[in-house]
């Protein structure tokens, strides 16, 4: 079943109109508690978070959003930009929330839940720092040892605890890149990386061809993997980012004036050979729906808009 925001809004509006009519006729409708339980959907700034019990990994607690205190029931999982975790994993060993720079930057929660006897109880919780943050610029320097790189005047690092896309960074593992469904890619979906040194076998500079002037190409097609030669281009290995690449990225501001990136897309057109594997796919948008055989509910379809990094065979 899929309820659009519009449908929910119309239902809410109908209730508001109804409430006003009743109010006009009787003048005695209570201000709160006209129906119980009542659903709520908050998108707001996190003021505070508590953990009920530091020993139980599935313990709940509370989250305060724009001054509203919300109960987090035990067993609830929280969705972060790249991973899902238990509520207890949001806290360090002392019970302090692991939200870097809380109070200095906007940490935001999106929460769906129910108000039951006046108590707000969370059902779905999404947490991210600055949810609409979206930045762009040219890479101006890369430090292969630390993995830190400059996007014009900003110092950034891939938040990569496993070192999937370059040097390991373990300081803030909750706000990680996605190491399995790559969140560090070319615009065509091909995974890209920060070299660990000039001859890193997992991110070799030789996997980024140059033009006749010695400049790194920003659009090229990989060879058929069956025809790969030693030291040549290899579509099974990531392609290194280099100084001059234009990147779009989102991350978490952490102490030290550093942005720990969980999503990066480079303005590169990297393709794989026609009719060969691997073929990388990136999804721009997806909508999921469950069809129910009830003609009175809105019927939606599952659709996605995706891009595949392979050159289609000519018909
Ligand atoms: C917090 O812990 C107490 C005592 O262990 C328990 O009664 C209560 O239900 C817990 N609350 C949540 C939200 O888990
Ligand atoms: C470069 O980095 C890779 C991956 O960490 C490592 O295996 C290799 O030994 C390094 N090479 C040099 C020359 O340091």
mmCIF file of C-alpha atoms and ligand atoms in Angstrom:
data_model
loop_
_atom_site.group_PDB
_atom_site.id
_atom_site.type_symbol
_atom_site.label_atom_id
_atom_site.label_comp_id
_atom_site.label_asym_id
_atom_site.label_seq_id
_atom_site.Cartn_x
_atom_site.Cartn_y
_atom_site.Cartn_z
ATOM 1 C CA UNK A 1 0.000 0.000 0.000
ATOM 2 C CA UNK A 2 1.364 3.406 -0.852
ATOM 3 C CA UNK A 3 -0.107 6.600 0.593
ATOM 4 C CA UNK A 4 1.164 9.706 -1.138
ATOM 5 C CA UNK A 5 1.904 12.800 0.941
ATOM 6 C CA UNK A 6 -0.974 14.444 -0.907
ATOM 7 C CA UNK A 7 -3.410 11.755 0.195
ATOM 8 C CA UNK A 8 -2.203 11.984 3.797
ATOM 9 C CA UNK A 9 -2.476 15.777 3.663
ATOM 10 C CA UNK A 10 -6.030 15.555 2.327
ATOM 11 C CA UNK A 11 -6.978 13.173 5.110
ATOM 12 C CA UNK A 12 -5.419 15.498 7.698
ATOM 13 C CA UNK A 13 -7.227 18.456 6.122
ATOM 14 C CA UNK A 14 -10.542 16.610 6.275
ATOM 15 C CA UNK A 15 -10.005 16.025 9.994
ATOM 16 C CA UNK A 16 -9.108 19.680 10.571
ATOM 17 C CA UNK A 17 -12.256 20.819 8.708
ATOM 18 C CA UNK A 18 -14.377 18.345 10.666
ATOM 19 C CA UNK A 19 -12.844 19.499 13.941
ATOM 20 C CA UNK A 20 -13.637 23.130 13.086
ATOM 21 C CA UNK A 21 -17.260 22.292 12.307
ATOM 22 C CA UNK A 22 -17.652 20.457 15.601
ATOM 23 C CA UNK A 23 -15.929 23.341 17.372
ATOM 24 C CA UNK A 24 -18.333 25.904 15.882
ATOM 25 C CA UNK A 25 -21.377 23.888 16.852
ATOM 26 C CA UNK A 26 -20.424 23.043 20.411
ATOM 27 C CA UNK A 27 -17.606 25.390 21.484
ATOM 28 C CA UNK A 28 -16.426 22.684 23.869
ATOM 29 C CA UNK A 29 -13.923 20.525 21.934
ATOM 30 C CA UNK A 30 -10.799 19.844 23.980
ATOM 31 C CA UNK A 31 -7.552 21.265 22.606
ATOM 32 C CA UNK A 32 -5.726 17.920 22.691
ATOM 33 C CA UNK A 33 -6.555 14.259 22.797
ATOM 34 C CA UNK A 34 -9.497 14.402 20.401
ATOM 35 C CA UNK A 35 -8.327 11.045 19.104
ATOM 36 C CA UNK A 36 -5.842 8.649 20.619
ATOM 37 C CA UNK A 37 -3.516 7.197 19.432
ATOM 38 C CA UNK A 38 -2.634 9.818 16.830
ATOM 39 C CA UNK A 39 0.127 9.493 14.208
ATOM 40 C CA UNK A 40 2.913 12.060 13.919
ATOM 41 C CA UNK A 41 5.735 12.773 11.457
ATOM 42 C CA UNK A 42 8.528 15.088 12.627
ATOM 43 C CA UNK A 43 11.452 16.481 10.667
ATOM 44 C CA UNK A 44 13.496 18.618 13.021
ATOM 45 C CA UNK A 45 16.699 19.387 14.857
ATOM 46 C CA UNK A 46 17.979 17.029 17.529
ATOM 47 C CA UNK A 47 18.399 18.721 20.924
ATOM 48 C CA UNK A 48 19.383 15.628 22.916
ATOM 49 C CA UNK A 49 19.373 11.816 22.899
ATOM 50 C CA UNK A 50 19.486 9.365 25.801
ATOM 51 C CA UNK A 51 20.051 5.625 26.097
ATOM 52 C CA UNK A 52 17.947 3.782 28.645
ATOM 53 C CA UNK A 53 20.449 1.072 29.509
ATOM 54 C CA UNK A 54 24.102 0.893 28.409
ATOM 55 C CA UNK A 55 24.272 -2.888 28.973
ATOM 56 C CA UNK A 56 21.399 -4.015 26.721
ATOM 57 C CA UNK A 57 22.403 -3.679 23.024
ATOM 58 C CA UNK A 58 18.706 -3.431 22.053
ATOM 59 C CA UNK A 59 17.762 -0.861 24.710
ATOM 60 C CA UNK A 60 15.647 2.143 23.789
ATOM 61 C CA UNK A 61 15.778 5.640 25.202
ATOM 62 C CA UNK A 62 14.649 9.104 24.208
ATOM 63 C CA UNK A 63 15.270 11.674 21.501
ATOM 64 C CA UNK A 64 14.350 15.347 21.826
ATOM 65 C CA UNK A 65 13.506 17.066 18.529
ATOM 66 C CA UNK A 66 12.737 20.815 18.484
ATOM 67 C CA UNK A 67 11.819 20.556 22.157
ATOM 68 C CA UNK A 68 9.545 17.515 21.800
ATOM 69 C CA UNK A 69 10.578 14.545 23.953
ATOM 70 C CA UNK A 70 10.021 11.290 22.042
ATOM 71 C CA UNK A 71 10.330 7.780 23.457
ATOM 72 C CA UNK A 72 12.506 5.383 21.461
ATOM 73 C CA UNK A 73 11.184 1.881 22.211
ATOM 74 C CA UNK A 74 13.595 -0.977 22.748
ATOM 75 C CA UNK A 75 14.520 -3.050 19.641
ATOM 76 C CA UNK A 76 14.137 -0.014 17.355
ATOM 77 C CA UNK A 77 16.691 0.306 14.534
ATOM 78 C CA UNK A 78 17.835 3.716 13.269
ATOM 79 C CA UNK A 79 18.512 4.463 9.598
ATOM 80 C CA UNK A 80 21.667 6.523 8.918
ATOM 81 C CA UNK A 81 22.947 7.693 5.478
ATOM 82 C CA UNK A 82 24.651 4.357 4.640
ATOM 83 C CA UNK A 83 23.799 1.885 7.403
ATOM 84 C CA UNK A 84 21.134 0.856 9.898
ATOM 85 C CA UNK A 85 22.065 0.382 13.554
ATOM 86 C CA UNK A 86 20.601 -0.347 16.980
ATOM 87 C CA UNK A 87 19.735 2.651 19.172
ATOM 88 C CA UNK A 88 22.527 1.671 21.610
ATOM 89 C CA UNK A 89 25.115 1.946 18.814
ATOM 90 C CA UNK A 90 24.327 5.672 18.573
ATOM 91 C CA UNK A 91 26.100 6.121 21.948
ATOM 92 C CA UNK A 92 29.690 5.742 23.149
ATOM 93 C CA UNK A 93 30.735 3.702 26.211
ATOM 94 C CA UNK A 94 29.920 6.629 28.530
ATOM 95 C CA UNK A 95 26.375 6.897 27.133
ATOM 96 C CA UNK A 96 27.058 10.115 25.175
ATOM 97 C CA UNK A 97 25.460 10.345 21.710
ATOM 98 C CA UNK A 98 27.952 9.861 18.852
ATOM 99 C CA UNK A 99 26.844 12.963 16.960
ATOM 100 C CA UNK A 100 30.032 14.936 16.232
ATOM 101 C CA UNK A 101 29.723 18.662 17.028
ATOM 102 C CA UNK A 102 26.169 18.258 18.429
ATOM 103 C CA UNK A 103 25.007 21.754 19.353
ATOM 104 C CA UNK A 104 27.311 23.422 16.810
ATOM 105 C CA UNK A 105 25.851 21.922 13.626
ATOM 106 C CA UNK A 106 22.348 20.810 12.671
ATOM 107 C CA UNK A 107 21.790 17.151 13.471
ATOM 108 C CA UNK A 108 18.401 16.254 12.043
ATOM 109 C CA UNK A 109 15.898 13.510 12.740
ATOM 110 C CA UNK A 110 12.973 12.383 10.633
ATOM 111 C CA UNK A 111 10.605 10.419 12.844
ATOM 112 C CA UNK A 112 7.292 8.690 12.223
ATOM 113 C CA UNK A 113 5.434 7.517 15.294
ATOM 114 C CA UNK A 114 2.291 7.577 17.377
ATOM 115 C CA UNK A 115 1.176 9.783 20.227
ATOM 116 C CA UNK A 116 -0.359 7.428 22.786
ATOM 117 C CA UNK A 117 -1.970 8.873 25.945
ATOM 118 C CA UNK A 118 0.107 12.025 25.403
ATOM 119 C CA UNK A 119 3.407 10.111 24.992
ATOM 120 C CA UNK A 120 5.212 10.473 21.653
ATOM 121 C CA UNK A 121 6.548 7.036 20.668
ATOM 122 C CA UNK A 122 8.871 6.639 17.676
ATOM 123 C CA UNK A 123 8.305 3.942 15.042
ATOM 124 C CA UNK A 124 10.750 4.896 12.271
ATOM 125 C CA UNK A 125 13.823 7.051 12.941
ATOM 126 C CA UNK A 126 16.237 8.525 10.362
ATOM 127 C CA UNK A 127 19.229 10.590 11.535
ATOM 128 C CA UNK A 128 21.683 12.635 9.489
ATOM 129 C CA UNK A 129 23.686 15.831 9.869
ATOM 130 C CA UNK A 130 22.378 18.588 7.569
ATOM 131 C CA UNK A 131 20.082 16.335 5.514
ATOM 132 C CA UNK A 132 20.018 18.602 2.467
ATOM 133 C CA UNK A 133 23.789 19.232 2.358
ATOM 134 C CA UNK A 134 25.075 18.848 -1.214
ATOM 135 C CA UNK A 135 28.482 20.325 -2.161
ATOM 136 C CA UNK A 136 30.543 20.552 -5.342
ATOM 137 C CA UNK A 137 34.016 21.614 -6.416
ATOM 138 C CA UNK A 138 37.325 20.718 -8.033
ATOM 139 C CA UNK A 139 39.845 18.503 -6.225
ATOM 140 C CA UNK A 140 42.935 20.684 -5.724
ATOM 141 C CA UNK A 141 45.192 18.385 -3.651
ATOM 142 C CA UNK A 142 45.298 14.762 -2.451
ATOM 143 C CA UNK A 143 47.420 13.431 0.450
ATOM 144 C CA UNK A 144 47.906 9.729 -0.312
ATOM 145 C CA UNK A 145 49.150 8.958 3.222
ATOM 146 C CA UNK A 146 46.207 10.344 5.201
ATOM 147 C CA UNK A 147 43.635 10.123 2.422
ATOM 148 C CA UNK A 148 42.643 13.729 3.140
ATOM 149 C CA UNK A 149 42.028 15.803 0.039
ATOM 150 C CA UNK A 150 41.109 19.398 -0.701
ATOM 151 C CA UNK A 151 38.004 20.380 -2.653
ATOM 152 C CA UNK A 152 39.047 23.963 -3.303
ATOM 153 C CA UNK A 153 39.091 25.457 0.243
ATOM 154 C CA UNK A 154 37.501 22.508 2.078
ATOM 155 C CA UNK A 155 39.462 19.670 3.668
ATOM 156 C CA UNK A 156 37.636 16.373 3.281
ATOM 157 C CA UNK A 157 38.230 12.646 3.765
ATOM 158 C CA UNK A 158 36.256 9.601 2.677
ATOM 159 C CA UNK A 159 34.622 8.195 5.835
ATOM 160 C CA UNK A 160 35.789 4.686 4.996
ATOM 161 C CA UNK A 161 36.371 2.484 8.089
ATOM 162 C CA UNK A 162 37.098 -0.577 5.902
ATOM 163 C CA UNK A 163 39.366 1.274 3.482
ATOM 164 C CA UNK A 164 37.268 0.187 0.517
ATOM 165 C CA UNK A 165 37.897 3.340 -1.517
ATOM 166 C CA UNK A 166 41.288 4.395 -0.136
ATOM 167 C CA UNK A 167 43.102 4.947 3.177
ATOM 168 C CA UNK A 168 41.237 3.694 6.261
ATOM 169 C CA UNK A 169 39.382 6.338 8.330
ATOM 170 C CA UNK A 170 37.870 4.993 11.559
ATOM 171 C CA UNK A 171 37.034 8.068 13.671
ATOM 172 C CA UNK A 172 33.272 8.232 12.971
ATOM 173 C CA UNK A 173 32.116 4.817 11.718
ATOM 174 C CA UNK A 174 28.364 5.517 12.032
ATOM 175 C CA UNK A 175 28.576 8.076 9.219
ATOM 176 C CA UNK A 176 30.427 5.756 6.846
ATOM 177 C CA UNK A 177 30.426 5.491 3.071
ATOM 178 C CA UNK A 178 28.538 2.476 1.736
ATOM 179 C CA UNK A 179 31.347 -0.022 1.005
ATOM 180 C CA UNK A 180 29.094 -2.626 -0.622
ATOM 181 C CA UNK A 181 26.694 -0.648 -2.813
ATOM 182 C CA UNK A 182 29.373 1.882 -3.702
ATOM 183 C CA UNK A 183 28.540 5.442 -2.665
ATOM 184 C CA UNK A 184 31.838 6.745 -4.149
ATOM 185 C CA UNK A 185 31.492 6.554 -7.922
ATOM 186 C CA UNK A 186 31.722 8.226 -11.298
ATOM 187 C CA UNK A 187 28.460 9.678 -12.633
ATOM 188 C CA UNK A 188 28.084 6.433 -14.604
ATOM 189 C CA UNK A 189 28.240 4.285 -11.452
ATOM 190 C CA UNK A 190 31.838 3.094 -11.891
ATOM 191 C CA UNK A 191 33.497 3.015 -8.401
ATOM 192 C CA UNK A 192 36.331 5.523 -7.898
ATOM 193 C CA UNK A 193 39.019 5.697 -5.205
ATOM 194 C CA UNK A 194 41.764 7.691 -3.467
ATOM 195 C CA UNK A 195 45.159 5.969 -4.039
ATOM 196 C CA UNK A 196 47.044 4.835 -0.905
ATOM 197 C CA UNK A 197 50.317 5.520 -2.747
ATOM 198 C CA UNK A 198 51.464 5.999 -6.351
ATOM 199 C CA UNK A 199 51.520 2.255 -7.022
ATOM 200 C CA UNK A 200 48.445 1.139 -5.011
ATOM 201 C CA UNK A 201 47.359 -2.136 -6.676
ATOM 202 C CA UNK A 202 43.719 -1.556 -5.564
ATOM 203 C CA UNK A 203 43.649 1.996 -6.917
ATOM 204 C CA UNK A 204 46.411 2.195 -9.534
ATOM 205 C CA UNK A 205 47.075 5.449 -11.346
ATOM 206 C CA UNK A 206 47.527 3.269 -14.444
ATOM 207 C CA UNK A 207 43.738 2.686 -14.367
ATOM 208 C CA UNK A 208 43.185 6.311 -15.385
ATOM 209 C CA UNK A 209 44.266 6.935 -18.991
ATOM 210 C CA UNK A 210 45.827 10.218 -20.135
ATOM 211 C CA UNK A 211 45.417 12.133 -23.388
ATOM 212 C CA UNK A 212 48.315 12.975 -25.754
ATOM 213 C CA UNK A 213 49.067 16.108 -23.646
ATOM 214 C CA UNK A 214 49.493 13.970 -20.525
ATOM 215 C CA UNK A 215 46.197 15.123 -18.970
ATOM 216 C CA UNK A 216 43.962 12.591 -17.246
ATOM 217 C CA UNK A 217 40.853 11.756 -19.275
ATOM 218 C CA UNK A 218 37.410 12.450 -17.813
ATOM 219 C CA UNK A 219 35.532 10.163 -20.222
ATOM 220 C CA UNK A 220 36.734 6.816 -21.543
ATOM 221 C CA UNK A 221 35.690 3.204 -22.119
ATOM 222 C CA UNK A 222 37.391 0.283 -20.398
ATOM 223 C CA UNK A 223 38.583 -2.718 -22.455
ATOM 224 C CA UNK A 224 36.919 -6.133 -22.466
ATOM 225 C CA UNK A 225 38.231 -7.862 -19.289
ATOM 226 C CA UNK A 226 39.316 -10.813 -21.476
ATOM 227 C CA UNK A 227 41.734 -8.459 -23.269
ATOM 228 C CA UNK A 228 43.288 -6.784 -20.187
ATOM 229 C CA UNK A 229 47.093 -6.587 -20.295
ATOM 230 C CA UNK A 230 49.464 -6.311 -17.326
ATOM 231 C CA UNK A 231 49.606 -2.671 -16.194
ATOM 232 C CA UNK A 232 46.815 -1.725 -18.621
ATOM 233 C CA UNK A 233 43.280 -0.528 -17.976
ATOM 234 C CA UNK A 234 41.233 -3.046 -15.991
ATOM 235 C CA UNK A 235 37.428 -2.709 -15.584
ATOM 236 C CA UNK A 236 37.499 -4.937 -12.476
ATOM 237 C CA UNK A 237 39.571 -2.379 -10.526
ATOM 238 C CA UNK A 238 38.475 1.069 -9.304
ATOM 239 C CA UNK A 239 39.573 4.221 -11.097
ATOM 240 C CA UNK A 240 41.606 6.803 -9.102
ATOM 241 C CA UNK A 241 40.396 10.326 -8.469
ATOM 242 C CA UNK A 242 43.014 12.899 -9.455
ATOM 243 C CA UNK A 243 43.623 16.609 -8.904
ATOM 244 C CA UNK A 244 41.327 18.498 -11.294
ATOM 245 C CA UNK A 245 38.325 16.170 -10.970
ATOM 246 C CA UNK A 246 34.976 17.859 -10.303
ATOM 247 C CA UNK A 247 33.075 16.155 -7.472
ATOM 248 C CA UNK A 248 29.649 16.367 -5.846
ATOM 249 C CA UNK A 249 29.600 15.165 -2.242
ATOM 250 C CA UNK A 250 27.842 15.029 1.133
ATOM 251 C CA UNK A 251 29.440 14.394 4.494
ATOM 252 C CA UNK A 252 29.533 14.900 8.233
ATOM 253 C CA UNK A 253 31.352 17.864 9.771
ATOM 254 C CA UNK A 254 33.701 16.480 12.426
ATOM 255 C CA UNK A 255 36.185 18.153 14.805
ATOM 256 C CA UNK A 256 39.314 19.508 13.137
ATOM 257 C CA UNK A 257 37.470 21.479 10.451
ATOM 258 C CA UNK A 258 37.138 18.291 8.415
ATOM 259 C CA UNK A 259 34.218 16.931 6.399
ATOM 260 C CA UNK A 260 33.949 13.113 6.529
ATOM 261 C CA UNK A 261 32.311 12.159 3.219
ATOM 262 C CA UNK A 262 29.706 9.380 2.947
ATOM 263 C CA UNK A 263 28.625 10.108 -0.654
ATOM 264 C CA UNK A 264 30.748 11.297 -3.574
ATOM 265 C CA UNK A 265 30.021 11.350 -7.270
ATOM 266 C CA UNK A 266 32.766 12.430 -9.674
ATOM 267 C CA UNK A 267 31.886 14.143 -12.944
ATOM 268 C CA UNK A 268 33.497 11.325 -14.955
ATOM 269 C CA UNK A 269 32.076 9.241 -17.779
ATOM 270 C CA UNK A 270 33.703 5.851 -17.248
ATOM 271 C CA UNK A 271 32.155 3.034 -19.291
ATOM 272 C CA UNK A 272 32.809 -0.676 -19.623
ATOM 273 C CA UNK A 273 33.072 -2.545 -22.920
ATOM 274 C CA UNK A 274 29.882 -3.502 -24.801
ATOM 275 C CA UNK A 275 28.388 -6.843 -23.835
ATOM 276 C CA UNK A 276 30.965 -7.612 -21.111
ATOM 277 C CA UNK A 277 30.919 -7.900 -17.350
ATOM 278 C CA UNK A 278 31.236 -6.087 -15.026
ATOM 279 C CA UNK A 279 28.532 -3.540 -15.839
ATOM 280 C CA UNK A 280 28.119 -0.981 -13.043
ATOM 281 C CA UNK A 281 24.703 0.517 -12.303
ATOM 282 C CA UNK A 282 23.815 3.618 -10.334
ATOM 283 C CA UNK A 283 20.280 4.415 -9.209
ATOM 284 C CA UNK A 284 19.174 8.052 -9.334
ATOM 285 C CA UNK A 285 15.733 7.530 -7.816
ATOM 286 C CA UNK A 286 13.492 4.637 -6.829
ATOM 287 C CA UNK A 287 9.912 4.290 -5.680
ATOM 288 C CA UNK A 288 8.686 1.086 -4.102
ATOM 289 C CA UNK A 289 5.063 0.052 -3.880
ATOM 290 C CA UNK A 290 3.097 -2.955 -2.717
ATOM 291 C CA UNK A 291 0.023 -3.560 -4.829
ATOM 292 C CA UNK A 292 -3.072 -4.542 -2.819
ATOM 293 C CA UNK A 293 -6.201 -5.955 -4.528
ATOM 294 C CA UNK A 294 -8.448 -3.237 -3.069
ATOM 295 C CA UNK A 295 -9.845 -0.809 -5.672
ATOM 296 C CA UNK A 296 -10.459 1.859 -3.018
ATOM 297 C CA UNK A 297 -6.755 2.421 -2.241
ATOM 298 C CA UNK A 298 -4.279 4.262 -4.377
ATOM 299 C CA UNK A 299 -2.306 1.851 -6.575
ATOM 300 C CA UNK A 300 1.306 2.637 -7.281
ATOM 301 C CA UNK A 301 4.051 0.917 -9.192
ATOM 302 C CA UNK A 302 7.665 0.160 -8.348
ATOM 303 C CA UNK A 303 9.870 2.225 -10.630
ATOM 304 C CA UNK A 304 13.459 3.388 -10.706
ATOM 305 C CA UNK A 305 15.580 5.749 -12.747
ATOM 306 C CA UNK A 306 19.034 4.181 -13.103
ATOM 307 C CA UNK A 307 22.195 4.549 -15.175
ATOM 308 C CA UNK A 308 24.356 1.646 -16.344
ATOM 309 C CA UNK A 309 28.084 2.118 -17.030
ATOM 310 C CA UNK A 310 28.267 -0.033 -20.131
ATOM 311 C CA UNK A 311 28.081 0.928 -23.753
ATOM 312 C CA UNK A 312 25.049 -0.672 -25.345
ATOM 313 C CA UNK A 313 25.661 -2.985 -28.290
ATOM 314 C CA UNK A 314 24.608 -1.467 -31.576
ATOM 315 C CA UNK A 315 21.506 -3.252 -32.956
HETATM 316 C C1 LIG B 1 13.784 1.661 30.183
HETATM 317 O O1 LIG B 1 14.148 0.746 31.187
HETATM 318 C C2 LIG B 1 13.130 0.506 32.166
HETATM 319 C C3 LIG B 1 13.700 -0.364 33.267
HETATM 320 O O2 LIG B 1 14.684 -1.261 32.779
HETATM 321 C C4 LIG B 1 11.928 -0.121 31.477
HETATM 322 O O3 LIG B 1 10.886 -0.298 32.405
HETATM 323 C C5 LIG B 1 11.469 0.805 30.368
HETATM 324 O O4 LIG B 1 10.409 0.197 29.648
HETATM 325 C C6 LIG B 1 12.592 1.125 29.416
HETATM 326 N N1 LIG B 1 12.176 2.095 28.418
HETATM 327 C C7 LIG B 1 12.498 1.963 27.120
HETATM 328 C C8 LIG B 1 12.026 3.048 26.241
HETATM 329 O O5 LIG B 1 13.135 1.009 26.689
HETATM 330 C C1 LIG B 2 50.825 0.904 -1.601
HETATM 331 O O1 LIG B 2 49.616 0.617 -0.879
HETATM 332 C C2 LIG B 2 49.210 -0.739 -0.960
HETATM 333 C C3 LIG B 2 47.863 -0.842 -0.265
HETATM 334 O O2 LIG B 2 47.959 -0.359 1.045
HETATM 335 C C4 LIG B 2 50.279 -1.629 -0.346
HETATM 336 O O3 LIG B 2 49.908 -2.986 -0.481
HETATM 337 C C5 LIG B 2 51.615 -1.389 -1.062
HETATM 338 O O4 LIG B 2 52.621 -2.121 -0.422
HETATM 339 C C6 LIG B 2 51.953 0.082 -1.045
HETATM 340 N N1 LIG B 2 53.133 0.298 -1.865
HETATM 341 C C7 LIG B 2 54.167 1.022 -1.459
HETATM 342 C C8 LIG B 2 55.284 1.174 -2.439
HETATM 343 O O5 LIG B 2 54.191 1.540 -0.357
#
